[in-house]
PDB file of C-alpha atoms in Angstrom:
ATOM      1  CA  UNK A   1       0.119  -0.249   0.001  1.00  0.00           C
ATOM      2  CA  UNK A   2       3.274   2.223   0.166  1.00  0.00           C
ATOM      3  CA  UNK A   3       3.735   4.906  -2.231  1.00  0.00           C
ATOM      4  CA  UNK A   4       5.841   3.796  -5.369  1.00  0.00           C
ATOM      5  CA  UNK A   5       8.499   6.368  -4.513  1.00  0.00           C
ATOM      6  CA  UNK A   6       9.885   7.910  -1.269  1.00  0.00           C
ATOM      7  CA  UNK A   7      10.177  11.596  -2.356  1.00  0.00           C
ATOM      8  CA  UNK A   8       6.511  12.133  -3.066  1.00  0.00           C
ATOM      9  CA  UNK A   9       3.924  14.714  -1.651  1.00  0.00           C
ATOM     10  CA  UNK A  10       1.256  11.799  -1.549  1.00  0.00           C
ATOM     11  CA  UNK A  11       2.189   9.141   0.881  1.00  0.00           C
ATOM     12  CA  UNK A  12       0.099   6.361   2.428  1.00  0.00           C
ATOM     13  CA  UNK A  13      -2.859   7.501   4.466  1.00  0.00           C
ATOM     14  CA  UNK A  14      -2.826   6.238   7.995  1.00  0.00           C
ATOM     15  CA  UNK A  15      -6.062   4.431   9.302  1.00  0.00           C
ATOM     16  CA  UNK A  16      -7.114   3.565   5.736  1.00  0.00           C
ATOM     17  CA  UNK A  17     -10.102   1.965   5.194  1.00  0.00           C
ATOM     18  CA  UNK A  18     -11.098   1.131   1.694  1.00  0.00           C
ATOM     19  CA  UNK A  19     -14.834   0.550   2.459  1.00  0.00           C
ATOM     20  CA  UNK A  20     -15.074   3.846   4.210  1.00  0.00           C
ATOM     21  CA  UNK A  21     -13.652   5.673   1.646  1.00  0.00           C
ATOM     22  CA  UNK A  22     -15.844   3.950  -1.008  1.00  0.00           C
ATOM     23  CA  UNK A  23     -18.666   5.102   0.796  1.00  0.00           C
ATOM     24  CA  UNK A  24     -17.620   8.456   1.077  1.00  0.00           C
ATOM     25  CA  UNK A  25     -17.383   8.654  -2.652  1.00  0.00           C
ATOM     26  CA  UNK A  26     -20.649   7.166  -3.174  1.00  0.00           C
ATOM     27  CA  UNK A  27     -22.195   9.956  -0.987  1.00  0.00           C
ATOM     28  CA  UNK A  28     -20.250  12.695  -2.643  1.00  0.00           C
ATOM     29  CA  UNK A  29     -21.947  11.445  -6.191  1.00  0.00           C
ATOM     30  CA  UNK A  30     -25.384  10.507  -4.923  1.00  0.00           C
ATOM     31  CA  UNK A  31     -28.341  12.823  -5.574  1.00  0.00           C
ATOM     32  CA  UNK A  32     -28.203  16.459  -7.660  1.00  0.00           C
ATOM     33  CA  UNK A  33     -24.772  17.818  -7.956  1.00  0.00           C
ATOM     34  CA  UNK A  34     -21.466  16.381  -6.757  1.00  0.00           C
ATOM     35  CA  UNK A  35     -19.403  16.944  -3.518  1.00  0.00           C
ATOM     36  CA  UNK A  36     -16.013  17.746  -5.025  1.00  0.00           C
ATOM     37  CA  UNK A  37     -14.466  18.503  -1.749  1.00  0.00           C
ATOM     38  CA  UNK A  38     -14.862  15.061  -0.740  1.00  0.00           C
ATOM     39  CA  UNK A  39     -13.492  13.575  -3.952  1.00  0.00           C
ATOM     40  CA  UNK A  40     -10.307  15.839  -3.473  1.00  0.00           C
ATOM     41  CA  UNK A  41     -10.179  15.114   0.139  1.00  0.00           C
ATOM     42  CA  UNK A  42     -10.180  11.068  -0.291  1.00  0.00           C
ATOM     43  CA  UNK A  43      -8.265  10.691  -3.734  1.00  0.00           C
ATOM     44  CA  UNK A  44      -5.477  13.295  -3.479  1.00  0.00           C
ATOM     45  CA  UNK A  45      -4.516  12.026  -0.063  1.00  0.00           C
ATOM     46  CA  UNK A  46      -4.213   8.136  -0.738  1.00  0.00           C
ATOM     47  CA  UNK A  47      -1.467   6.311  -2.876  1.00  0.00           C
ATOM     48  CA  UNK A  48      -2.134   4.408  -5.968  1.00  0.00           C
ATOM     49  CA  UNK A  49      -2.178   1.426  -4.385  1.00  0.00           C
ATOM     50  CA  UNK A  50      -4.729   2.275  -1.717  1.00  0.00           C
ATOM     51  CA  UNK A  51      -6.864   4.058  -4.563  1.00  0.00           C
ATOM     52  CA  UNK A  52      -6.846   0.489  -6.122  1.00  0.00           C
ATOM     53  CA  UNK A  53      -8.469  -0.889  -3.023  1.00  0.00           C
ATOM     54  CA  UNK A  54     -11.081   1.815  -2.873  1.00  0.00           C
ATOM     55  CA  UNK A  55     -11.848   0.973  -6.578  1.00  0.00           C
ATOM     56  CA  UNK A  56     -12.249  -2.755  -5.560  1.00  0.00           C
ATOM     57  CA  UNK A  57     -14.494  -1.722  -2.426  1.00  0.00           C
ATOM     58  CA  UNK A  58     -16.632   0.441  -4.576  1.00  0.00           C
ATOM     59  CA  UNK A  59     -17.319  -2.207  -7.194  1.00  0.00           C
ATOM     60  CA  UNK A  60     -18.063  -4.800  -4.396  1.00  0.00           C
ATOM     61  CA  UNK A  61     -20.278  -2.632  -2.278  1.00  0.00           C
ATOM     62  CA  UNK A  62     -22.024  -0.654  -5.296  1.00  0.00           C
ATOM     63  CA  UNK A  63     -21.866  -2.974  -8.130  1.00  0.00           C
ATOM     64  CA  UNK A  64     -20.434  -0.175 -10.459  1.00  0.00           C
ATOM     65  CA  UNK A  65     -17.046   0.808 -11.712  1.00  0.00           C
ATOM     66  CA  UNK A  66     -15.503   3.979  -9.391  1.00  0.00           C
ATOM     67  CA  UNK A  67     -13.861   5.347 -12.807  1.00  0.00           C
ATOM     68  CA  UNK A  68     -16.919   5.489 -14.854  1.00  0.00           C
ATOM     69  CA  UNK A  69     -19.182   7.029 -12.150  1.00  0.00           C
ATOM     70  CA  UNK A  70     -16.714   9.592 -11.518  1.00  0.00           C
ATOM     71  CA  UNK A  71     -16.551  10.002 -15.419  1.00  0.00           C
ATOM     72  CA  UNK A  72     -20.160  10.844 -15.881  1.00  0.00           C
ATOM     73  CA  UNK A  73     -20.354  13.182 -12.908  1.00  0.00           C
ATOM     74  CA  UNK A  74     -17.277  15.248 -13.532  1.00  0.00           C
ATOM     75  CA  UNK A  75     -15.975  17.188 -16.588  1.00  0.00           C
ATOM     76  CA  UNK A  76     -12.706  19.062 -18.012  1.00  0.00           C
ATOM     77  CA  UNK A  77      -9.449  19.295 -16.200  1.00  0.00           C
ATOM     78  CA  UNK A  78     -10.486  18.106 -12.749  1.00  0.00           C
ATOM     79  CA  UNK A  79     -12.078  15.043 -14.249  1.00  0.00           C
ATOM     80  CA  UNK A  80      -8.882  14.413 -16.092  1.00  0.00           C
ATOM     81  CA  UNK A  81      -6.665  14.596 -12.983  1.00  0.00           C
ATOM     82  CA  UNK A  82      -9.367  12.227 -10.942  1.00  0.00           C
ATOM     83  CA  UNK A  83      -9.372   9.680 -13.709  1.00  0.00           C
ATOM     84  CA  UNK A  84      -5.491   9.579 -13.736  1.00  0.00           C
ATOM     85  CA  UNK A  85      -5.127   9.240 -10.189  1.00  0.00           C
ATOM     86  CA  UNK A  86      -7.128   6.021 -10.195  1.00  0.00           C
ATOM     87  CA  UNK A  87      -4.818   4.363 -12.758  1.00  0.00           C
ATOM     88  CA  UNK A  88      -1.704   2.443 -11.987  1.00  0.00           C
ATOM     89  CA  UNK A  89       1.410   4.290 -12.943  1.00  0.00           C
ATOM     90  CA  UNK A  90       2.102   2.251 -16.282  1.00  0.00           C
ATOM     91  CA  UNK A  91      -1.656   2.156 -17.216  1.00  0.00           C
ATOM     92  CA  UNK A  92      -1.467   6.028 -16.880  1.00  0.00           C
ATOM     93  CA  UNK A  93       1.596   6.394 -19.158  1.00  0.00           C
ATOM     94  CA  UNK A  94       0.075   3.941 -21.513  1.00  0.00           C
ATOM     95  CA  UNK A  95      -3.244   5.865 -21.525  1.00  0.00           C
ATOM     96  CA  UNK A  96      -1.542   9.202 -22.090  1.00  0.00           C
ATOM     97  CA  UNK A  97       0.815   7.773 -24.807  1.00  0.00           C
ATOM     98  CA  UNK A  98      -2.185   6.178 -26.460  1.00  0.00           C
ATOM     99  CA  UNK A  99      -4.265   9.610 -26.114  1.00  0.00           C
ATOM    100  CA  UNK A 100      -1.203  11.744 -27.543  1.00  0.00           C
ATOM    101  CA  UNK A 101      -1.362   9.746 -30.827  1.00  0.00           C
ATOM    102  CA  UNK A 102      -5.284   9.989 -31.246  1.00  0.00           C
ATOM    103  CA  UNK A 103      -6.645  11.320 -34.247  1.00  0.00           C
ATOM    104  CA  UNK A 104      -4.791  13.874 -36.426  1.00  0.00           C
ATOM    105  CA  UNK A 105      -1.722  15.170 -35.231  1.00  0.00           C
ATOM    106  CA  UNK A 106       0.443  13.910 -32.286  1.00  0.00           C
ATOM    107  CA  UNK A 107       1.455  15.452 -28.923  1.00  0.00           C
ATOM    108  CA  UNK A 108       4.966  14.655 -29.349  1.00  0.00           C
ATOM    109  CA  UNK A 109       5.438  16.479 -25.638  1.00  0.00           C
ATOM    110  CA  UNK A 110       3.667  13.465 -24.514  1.00  0.00           C
ATOM    111  CA  UNK A 111       5.727  10.711 -26.154  1.00  0.00           C
ATOM    112  CA  UNK A 112       9.020  12.690 -25.268  1.00  0.00           C
ATOM    113  CA  UNK A 113       8.140  13.529 -21.493  1.00  0.00           C
ATOM    114  CA  UNK A 114       7.411   9.746 -20.921  1.00  0.00           C
ATOM    115  CA  UNK A 115       9.739   7.989 -23.050  1.00  0.00           C
ATOM    116  CA  UNK A 116      12.740  10.240 -22.166  1.00  0.00           C
ATOM    117  CA  UNK A 117      12.183   9.689 -18.256  1.00  0.00           C
ATOM    118  CA  UNK A 118      11.279   6.220 -17.745  1.00  0.00           C
ATOM    119  CA  UNK A 119      13.792   3.532 -16.615  1.00  0.00           C
ATOM    120  CA  UNK A 120      14.047   0.282 -18.487  1.00  0.00           C
ATOM    121  CA  UNK A 121      11.455  -1.692 -16.175  1.00  0.00           C
ATOM    122  CA  UNK A 122       8.994   1.096 -16.302  1.00  0.00           C
ATOM    123  CA  UNK A 123       9.278   1.320 -20.211  1.00  0.00           C
ATOM    124  CA  UNK A 124       8.753  -2.642 -20.654  1.00  0.00           C
ATOM    125  CA  UNK A 125       5.905  -2.524 -18.243  1.00  0.00           C
ATOM    126  CA  UNK A 126       4.291   0.452 -20.316  1.00  0.00           C
ATOM    127  CA  UNK A 127       4.801  -1.507 -23.352  1.00  0.00           C
ATOM    128  CA  UNK A 128       2.859  -4.708 -21.968  1.00  0.00           C
ATOM    129  CA  UNK A 129      -0.003  -2.651 -20.617  1.00  0.00           C
ATOM    130  CA  UNK A 130      -0.196  -0.711 -23.681  1.00  0.00           C
ATOM    131  CA  UNK A 131      -0.675  -4.160 -25.899  1.00  0.00           C
ATOM    132  CA  UNK A 132      -3.314  -5.619 -23.533  1.00  0.00           C
ATOM    133  CA  UNK A 133      -5.186  -2.349 -23.183  1.00  0.00           C
ATOM    134  CA  UNK A 134      -5.003  -1.449 -26.982  1.00  0.00           C
ATOM    135  CA  UNK A 135      -4.358  -4.538 -28.573  1.00  0.00           C
ATOM    136  CA  UNK A 136      -1.379  -3.165 -30.552  1.00  0.00           C
ATOM    137  CA  UNK A 137       2.183  -2.733 -29.905  1.00  0.00           C
ATOM    138  CA  UNK A 138       3.295   0.347 -28.722  1.00  0.00           C
ATOM    139  CA  UNK A 139       6.393   0.490 -30.966  1.00  0.00           C
ATOM    140  CA  UNK A 140       4.144  -0.064 -33.963  1.00  0.00           C
ATOM    141  CA  UNK A 141       1.697   2.866 -32.770  1.00  0.00           C
ATOM    142  CA  UNK A 142       4.782   5.002 -32.384  1.00  0.00           C
ATOM    143  CA  UNK A 143       6.205   4.212 -35.498  1.00  0.00           C
ATOM    144  CA  UNK A 144       3.119   4.740 -37.547  1.00  0.00           C
ATOM    145  CA  UNK A 145       2.603   7.949 -35.679  1.00  0.00           C
ATOM    146  CA  UNK A 146       6.058   9.693 -36.268  1.00  0.00           C
ATOM    147  CA  UNK A 147       8.912  10.077 -38.861  1.00  0.00           C
ATOM    148  CA  UNK A 148      12.558  10.249 -39.406  1.00  0.00           C
ATOM    149  CA  UNK A 149      15.092  10.437 -36.898  1.00  0.00           C
ATOM    150  CA  UNK A 150      12.625  11.613 -34.184  1.00  0.00           C
ATOM    151  CA  UNK A 151      11.048   8.159 -34.502  1.00  0.00           C
ATOM    152  CA  UNK A 152      14.529   6.189 -34.517  1.00  0.00           C
ATOM    153  CA  UNK A 153      15.228   7.844 -31.035  1.00  0.00           C
ATOM    154  CA  UNK A 154      11.741   6.924 -29.744  1.00  0.00           C
ATOM    155  CA  UNK A 155      12.050   3.305 -31.015  1.00  0.00           C
ATOM    156  CA  UNK A 156      15.300   3.173 -29.515  1.00  0.00           C
ATOM    157  CA  UNK A 157      13.922   4.179 -26.038  1.00  0.00           C
ATOM    158  CA  UNK A 158      11.232   1.803 -26.461  1.00  0.00           C
ATOM    159  CA  UNK A 159      13.556  -1.102 -26.643  1.00  0.00           C
ATOM    160  CA  UNK A 160      14.323  -0.344 -22.900  1.00  0.00           C
ATOM    161  CA  UNK A 161      18.068  -1.197 -23.752  1.00  0.00           C
ATOM    162  CA  UNK A 162      19.838   1.652 -21.701  1.00  0.00           C
ATOM    163  CA  UNK A 163      22.793   0.285 -19.643  1.00  0.00           C
ATOM    164  CA  UNK A 164      21.786   0.898 -16.107  1.00  0.00           C
ATOM    165  CA  UNK A 165      25.068   0.020 -14.350  1.00  0.00           C
ATOM    166  CA  UNK A 166      27.209   2.556 -12.792  1.00  0.00           C
ATOM    167  CA  UNK A 167      30.430   1.535 -14.520  1.00  0.00           C
ATOM    168  CA  UNK A 168      32.128   4.400 -16.126  1.00  0.00           C
ATOM    169  CA  UNK A 169      34.723   3.644 -19.043  1.00  0.00           C
ATOM    170  CA  UNK A 170      36.995   6.698 -18.765  1.00  0.00           C
ATOM    171  CA  UNK A 171      38.530   5.935 -22.401  1.00  0.00           C
ATOM    172  CA  UNK A 172      35.197   5.570 -23.840  1.00  0.00           C
ATOM    173  CA  UNK A 173      33.740   8.541 -22.118  1.00  0.00           C
ATOM    174  CA  UNK A 174      36.368  10.598 -23.887  1.00  0.00           C
ATOM    175  CA  UNK A 175      35.954   8.472 -27.369  1.00  0.00           C
ATOM    176  CA  UNK A 176      31.850   9.192 -27.190  1.00  0.00           C
ATOM    177  CA  UNK A 177      32.375  12.828 -26.511  1.00  0.00           C
ATOM    178  CA  UNK A 178      34.805  13.154 -29.668  1.00  0.00           C
ATOM    179  CA  UNK A 179      32.341  11.225 -31.732  1.00  0.00           C
ATOM    180  CA  UNK A 180      29.379  13.396 -30.690  1.00  0.00           C
ATOM    181  CA  UNK A 181      31.738  16.283 -31.139  1.00  0.00           C
ATOM    182  CA  UNK A 182      32.762  15.275 -34.639  1.00  0.00           C
ATOM    183  CA  UNK A 183      29.085  14.246 -35.819  1.00  0.00           C
ATOM    184  CA  UNK A 184      27.865  17.798 -34.815  1.00  0.00           C
ATOM    185  CA  UNK A 185      29.945  20.862 -34.050  1.00  0.00           C
ATOM    186  CA  UNK A 186      32.889  19.946 -35.998  1.00  0.00           C
ATOM    187  CA  UNK A 187      31.285  19.185 -39.409  1.00  0.00           C
ATOM    188  CA  UNK A 188      28.586  20.672 -41.878  1.00  0.00           C
ATOM    189  CA  UNK A 189      25.388  18.831 -41.332  1.00  0.00           C
ATOM    190  CA  UNK A 190      25.134  16.595 -38.501  1.00  0.00           C
ATOM    191  CA  UNK A 191      25.301  12.933 -37.751  1.00  0.00           C
ATOM    192  CA  UNK A 192      22.424  12.406 -35.630  1.00  0.00           C
ATOM    193  CA  UNK A 193      22.798   8.682 -35.425  1.00  0.00           C
ATOM    194  CA  UNK A 194      26.134   9.120 -33.510  1.00  0.00           C
ATOM    195  CA  UNK A 195      24.004  11.000 -30.773  1.00  0.00           C
ATOM    196  CA  UNK A 196      21.340   8.390 -30.635  1.00  0.00           C
ATOM    197  CA  UNK A 197      23.994   5.615 -30.016  1.00  0.00           C
ATOM    198  CA  UNK A 198      25.589   7.292 -27.180  1.00  0.00           C
ATOM    199  CA  UNK A 199      22.567   9.266 -25.416  1.00  0.00           C
ATOM    200  CA  UNK A 200      20.234   6.232 -25.772  1.00  0.00           C
ATOM    201  CA  UNK A 201      22.576   3.519 -24.798  1.00  0.00           C
ATOM    202  CA  UNK A 202      25.138   4.542 -22.195  1.00  0.00           C
ATOM    203  CA  UNK A 203      24.189   4.788 -18.468  1.00  0.00           C
ATOM    204  CA  UNK A 204      23.764   7.892 -16.272  1.00  0.00           C
ATOM    205  CA  UNK A 205      27.023   8.203 -14.534  1.00  0.00           C
ATOM    206  CA  UNK A 206      29.049   7.490 -17.816  1.00  0.00           C
ATOM    207  CA  UNK A 207      27.100  10.287 -19.493  1.00  0.00           C
ATOM    208  CA  UNK A 208      27.579  12.802 -17.134  1.00  0.00           C
ATOM    209  CA  UNK A 209      31.368  12.176 -17.873  1.00  0.00           C
ATOM    210  CA  UNK A 210      30.634  12.251 -21.480  1.00  0.00           C
ATOM    211  CA  UNK A 211      28.920  15.636 -20.983  1.00  0.00           C
ATOM    212  CA  UNK A 212      32.071  16.916 -19.041  1.00  0.00           C
ATOM    213  CA  UNK A 213      34.494  15.823 -21.634  1.00  0.00           C
ATOM    214  CA  UNK A 214      32.238  17.197 -24.460  1.00  0.00           C
ATOM    215  CA  UNK A 215      32.515  20.616 -22.666  1.00  0.00           C
ATOM    216  CA  UNK A 216      36.210  20.407 -22.559  1.00  0.00           C
ATOM    217  CA  UNK A 217      36.533  19.335 -26.001  1.00  0.00           C
ATOM    218  CA  UNK A 218      33.900  22.070 -27.578  1.00  0.00           C
ATOM    219  CA  UNK A 219      33.749  24.783 -24.915  1.00  0.00           C
ATOM    220  CA  UNK A 220      30.012  24.182 -24.888  1.00  0.00           C
ATOM    221  CA  UNK A 221      27.464  22.443 -22.740  1.00  0.00           C
ATOM    222  CA  UNK A 222      25.896  19.512 -24.706  1.00  0.00           C
ATOM    223  CA  UNK A 223      22.558  20.961 -24.438  1.00  0.00           C
ATOM    224  CA  UNK A 224      23.975  24.153 -26.398  1.00  0.00           C
ATOM    225  CA  UNK A 225      25.205  22.011 -29.239  1.00  0.00           C
ATOM    226  CA  UNK A 226      21.985  19.985 -29.652  1.00  0.00           C
ATOM    227  CA  UNK A 227      20.290  23.378 -29.820  1.00  0.00           C
ATOM    228  CA  UNK A 228      22.704  24.416 -32.529  1.00  0.00           C
ATOM    229  CA  UNK A 229      22.437  21.592 -34.591  1.00  0.00           C
ATOM    230  CA  UNK A 230      18.905  20.356 -34.574  1.00  0.00           C
ATOM    231  CA  UNK A 231      15.478  21.487 -34.524  1.00  0.00           C
ATOM    232  CA  UNK A 232      11.578  20.543 -33.865  1.00  0.00           C
ATOM    233  CA  UNK A 233      10.899  17.069 -32.237  1.00  0.00           C
ATOM    234  CA  UNK A 234      14.227  15.697 -32.356  1.00  0.00           C
ATOM    235  CA  UNK A 235      15.910  18.626 -30.747  1.00  0.00           C
ATOM    236  CA  UNK A 236      13.045  18.532 -28.021  1.00  0.00           C
ATOM    237  CA  UNK A 237      13.746  14.647 -27.461  1.00  0.00           C
ATOM    238  CA  UNK A 238      17.508  14.912 -27.188  1.00  0.00           C
ATOM    239  CA  UNK A 239      17.321  17.699 -24.818  1.00  0.00           C
ATOM    240  CA  UNK A 240      14.773  16.019 -22.788  1.00  0.00           C
ATOM    241  CA  UNK A 241      17.319  12.861 -22.540  1.00  0.00           C
ATOM    242  CA  UNK A 242      20.277  15.030 -21.521  1.00  0.00           C
ATOM    243  CA  UNK A 243      18.185  16.775 -18.922  1.00  0.00           C
ATOM    244  CA  UNK A 244      16.679  13.583 -17.331  1.00  0.00           C
ATOM    245  CA  UNK A 245      20.212  12.183 -17.311  1.00  0.00           C
ATOM    246  CA  UNK A 246      21.303  15.389 -15.555  1.00  0.00           C
ATOM    247  CA  UNK A 247      18.418  15.548 -13.160  1.00  0.00           C
ATOM    248  CA  UNK A 248      14.652  14.411 -13.397  1.00  0.00           C
ATOM    249  CA  UNK A 249      13.439  16.669 -10.993  1.00  0.00           C
ATOM    250  CA  UNK A 250      14.661  19.429 -12.724  1.00  0.00           C
ATOM    251  CA  UNK A 251      13.647  18.269 -15.886  1.00  0.00           C
ATOM    252  CA  UNK A 252      10.068  17.922 -14.856  1.00  0.00           C
ATOM    253  CA  UNK A 253      10.225  21.625 -12.739  1.00  0.00           C
ATOM    254  CA  UNK A 254      11.300  23.035 -16.104  1.00  0.00           C
ATOM    255  CA  UNK A 255       8.328  21.264 -17.942  1.00  0.00           C
ATOM    256  CA  UNK A 256       5.852  22.575 -15.431  1.00  0.00           C
ATOM    257  CA  UNK A 257       7.019  26.038 -15.457  1.00  0.00           C
ATOM    258  CA  UNK A 258       6.970  25.908 -19.249  1.00  0.00           C
ATOM    259  CA  UNK A 259       3.628  24.569 -19.220  1.00  0.00           C
ATOM    260  CA  UNK A 260       2.247  27.609 -17.046  1.00  0.00           C
ATOM    261  CA  UNK A 261       4.610  30.621 -18.029  1.00  0.00           C
ATOM    262  CA  UNK A 262       3.156  33.215 -20.575  1.00  0.00           C
ATOM    263  CA  UNK A 263      -0.522  33.183 -21.890  1.00  0.00           C
ATOM    264  CA  UNK A 264      -2.429  30.155 -21.234  1.00  0.00           C
ATOM    265  CA  UNK A 265      -1.573  26.900 -19.645  1.00  0.00           C
ATOM    266  CA  UNK A 266      -0.704  23.595 -21.440  1.00  0.00           C
ATOM    267  CA  UNK A 267      -2.968  21.470 -19.218  1.00  0.00           C
ATOM    268  CA  UNK A 268      -1.924  18.208 -20.715  1.00  0.00           C
ATOM    269  CA  UNK A 269       1.489  18.573 -19.418  1.00  0.00           C
ATOM    270  CA  UNK A 270       0.475  20.131 -16.322  1.00  0.00           C
ATOM    271  CA  UNK A 271      -1.718  17.486 -15.443  1.00  0.00           C
ATOM    272  CA  UNK A 272       0.529  14.549 -16.701  1.00  0.00           C
ATOM    273  CA  UNK A 273       3.301  15.661 -14.479  1.00  0.00           C
ATOM    274  CA  UNK A 274       1.268  16.331 -11.479  1.00  0.00           C
ATOM    275  CA  UNK A 275      -0.632  13.041 -11.426  1.00  0.00           C
ATOM    276  CA  UNK A 276       2.372  10.994 -12.564  1.00  0.00           C
ATOM    277  CA  UNK A 277       4.883  12.476 -10.234  1.00  0.00           C
ATOM    278  CA  UNK A 278       3.049  13.038  -7.126  1.00  0.00           C
ATOM    279  CA  UNK A 279       4.119   9.817  -5.115  1.00  0.00           C
ATOM    280  CA  UNK A 280       7.595   9.665  -6.682  1.00  0.00           C
ATOM    281  CA  UNK A 281       9.594  12.696  -6.707  1.00  0.00           C
ATOM    282  CA  UNK A 282       7.241  15.870  -6.191  1.00  0.00           C
ATOM    283  CA  UNK A 283       9.336  17.066  -3.236  1.00  0.00           C
ATOM    284  CA  UNK A 284      12.229  17.281  -5.305  1.00  0.00           C
ATOM    285  CA  UNK A 285      10.566  18.683  -8.339  1.00  0.00           C
ATOM    286  CA  UNK A 286       9.389  21.490  -5.864  1.00  0.00           C
ATOM    287  CA  UNK A 287      12.614  22.154  -4.590  1.00  0.00           C
ATOM    288  CA  UNK A 288      14.194  22.588  -7.944  1.00  0.00           C
ATOM    289  CA  UNK A 289      11.263  24.600  -9.114  1.00  0.00           C
ATOM    290  CA  UNK A 290      11.961  27.159  -6.270  1.00  0.00           C
ATOM    291  CA  UNK A 291      15.649  27.103  -7.116  1.00  0.00           C
ATOM    292  CA  UNK A 292      15.529  27.433 -10.805  1.00  0.00           C
ATOM    293  CA  UNK A 293      12.318  30.162 -10.685  1.00  0.00           C
ATOM    294  CA  UNK A 294      12.550  31.838  -7.391  1.00  0.00           C
ATOM    295  CA  UNK A 295       8.909  31.057  -6.913  1.00  0.00           C
ATOM    296  CA  UNK A 296       7.096  28.188  -5.541  1.00  0.00           C
ATOM    297  CA  UNK A 297       5.157  25.619  -7.711  1.00  0.00           C
ATOM    298  CA  UNK A 298       2.341  26.203  -5.478  1.00  0.00           C
ATOM    299  CA  UNK A 299       2.277  29.967  -6.375  1.00  0.00           C
ATOM    300  CA  UNK A 300       2.319  29.056  -9.854  1.00  0.00           C
ATOM    301  CA  UNK A 301      -0.258  26.696 -10.019  1.00  0.00           C
ATOM    302  CA  UNK A 302      -2.506  28.961  -7.700  1.00  0.00           C
ATOM    303  CA  UNK A 303      -2.116  31.737 -10.241  1.00  0.00           C
ATOM    304  CA  UNK A 304      -2.583  29.692 -13.406  1.00  0.00           C
ATOM    305  CA  UNK A 305      -5.552  27.260 -12.473  1.00  0.00           C
ATOM    306  CA  UNK A 306      -9.000  27.814 -11.179  1.00  0.00           C
ATOM    307  CA  UNK A 307     -11.915  25.950  -9.199  1.00  0.00           C
ATOM    308  CA  UNK A 308     -11.811  22.510  -8.216  1.00  0.00           C
ATOM    309  CA  UNK A 309      -8.997  21.688 -10.903  1.00  0.00           C
ATOM    310  CA  UNK A 310      -6.929  24.116  -8.891  1.00  0.00           C
ATOM    311  CA  UNK A 311      -7.908  22.706  -5.463  1.00  0.00           C
ATOM    312  CA  UNK A 312      -6.820  18.894  -6.582  1.00  0.00           C
ATOM    313  CA  UNK A 313      -3.525  20.267  -8.109  1.00  0.00           C
ATOM    314  CA  UNK A 314      -2.608  22.277  -5.101  1.00  0.00           C
ATOM    315  CA  UNK A 315      -3.369  19.272  -2.755  1.00  0.00           C
ATOM    316  CA  UNK A 316      -1.098  17.171  -4.870  1.00  0.00           C
ATOM    317  CA  UNK A 317       1.545  19.733  -4.637  1.00  0.00           C
ATOM    318  CA  UNK A 318       1.318  19.136  -0.981  1.00  0.00           C
ATOM    319  CA  UNK A 319       1.433  22.887   0.119  1.00  0.00           C
ATOM    320  CA  UNK A 320       3.908  25.663  -0.234  1.00  0.00           C
TER     321      UNK A 320
END
């Protein structure tokens, strides 16, 4: 019943009683209107594992599916958050990927945010869940919906073949840095395959050494070279990989900031990160956000959203 990470704002509720929570939710949806405050109070303060127990209890005592009931009672962004909270992590990721590729056009940001930041084990599970839920291979879906080198990077990430040891081969790190430099800054045109081979395959510790070496050779951070050498979705995915290697929480803090700054809010990104990271590393994301932007994530969400949607996000944020 514990949280899936140990740096989340959502932690196991003490004195948990699935049947009592199911009853509370049933009462919240009874009669005319819905008591959203109760829904927030229950669902934003239970772990994913506890929410699964509530779903079971609801089905047993009411004979209906909790997600279906909530779906018919709620709407908009608030509904999207609530339904996301009811899913197991890989189910939510698979759902977000499916939704990103639905209809005309693709929400590349979803493919990048998820595939660049998940571990091998997480990606393997997402692939299994996707196949089971949607009766199609995720690789085929991504392949049919993307193209060129961007597609090749995503397919590489989907193989979940990254070395996850913490072995650093010094000589190879220097060679990797040289190879990337020669594939980009040092020539006319860019050999993106070299970037893929190094960035999608090597382990985190090794890549941090590569980035240091790269700066020595080129006089630039690798992120700056990627921005100079590439554009569009390919630039976005390589930058996401580099940023996640350096610090996942910092990557998500930046994604949250960009989803809210300026005019309008990219709610899909805001919701996806708040739901997916709430019980994994939200505490670290908040700390990075404050350090990077001099304001709290809480204050940003508060100023950028409204109504029950705002209330549930602020609960997931876990206060200032």
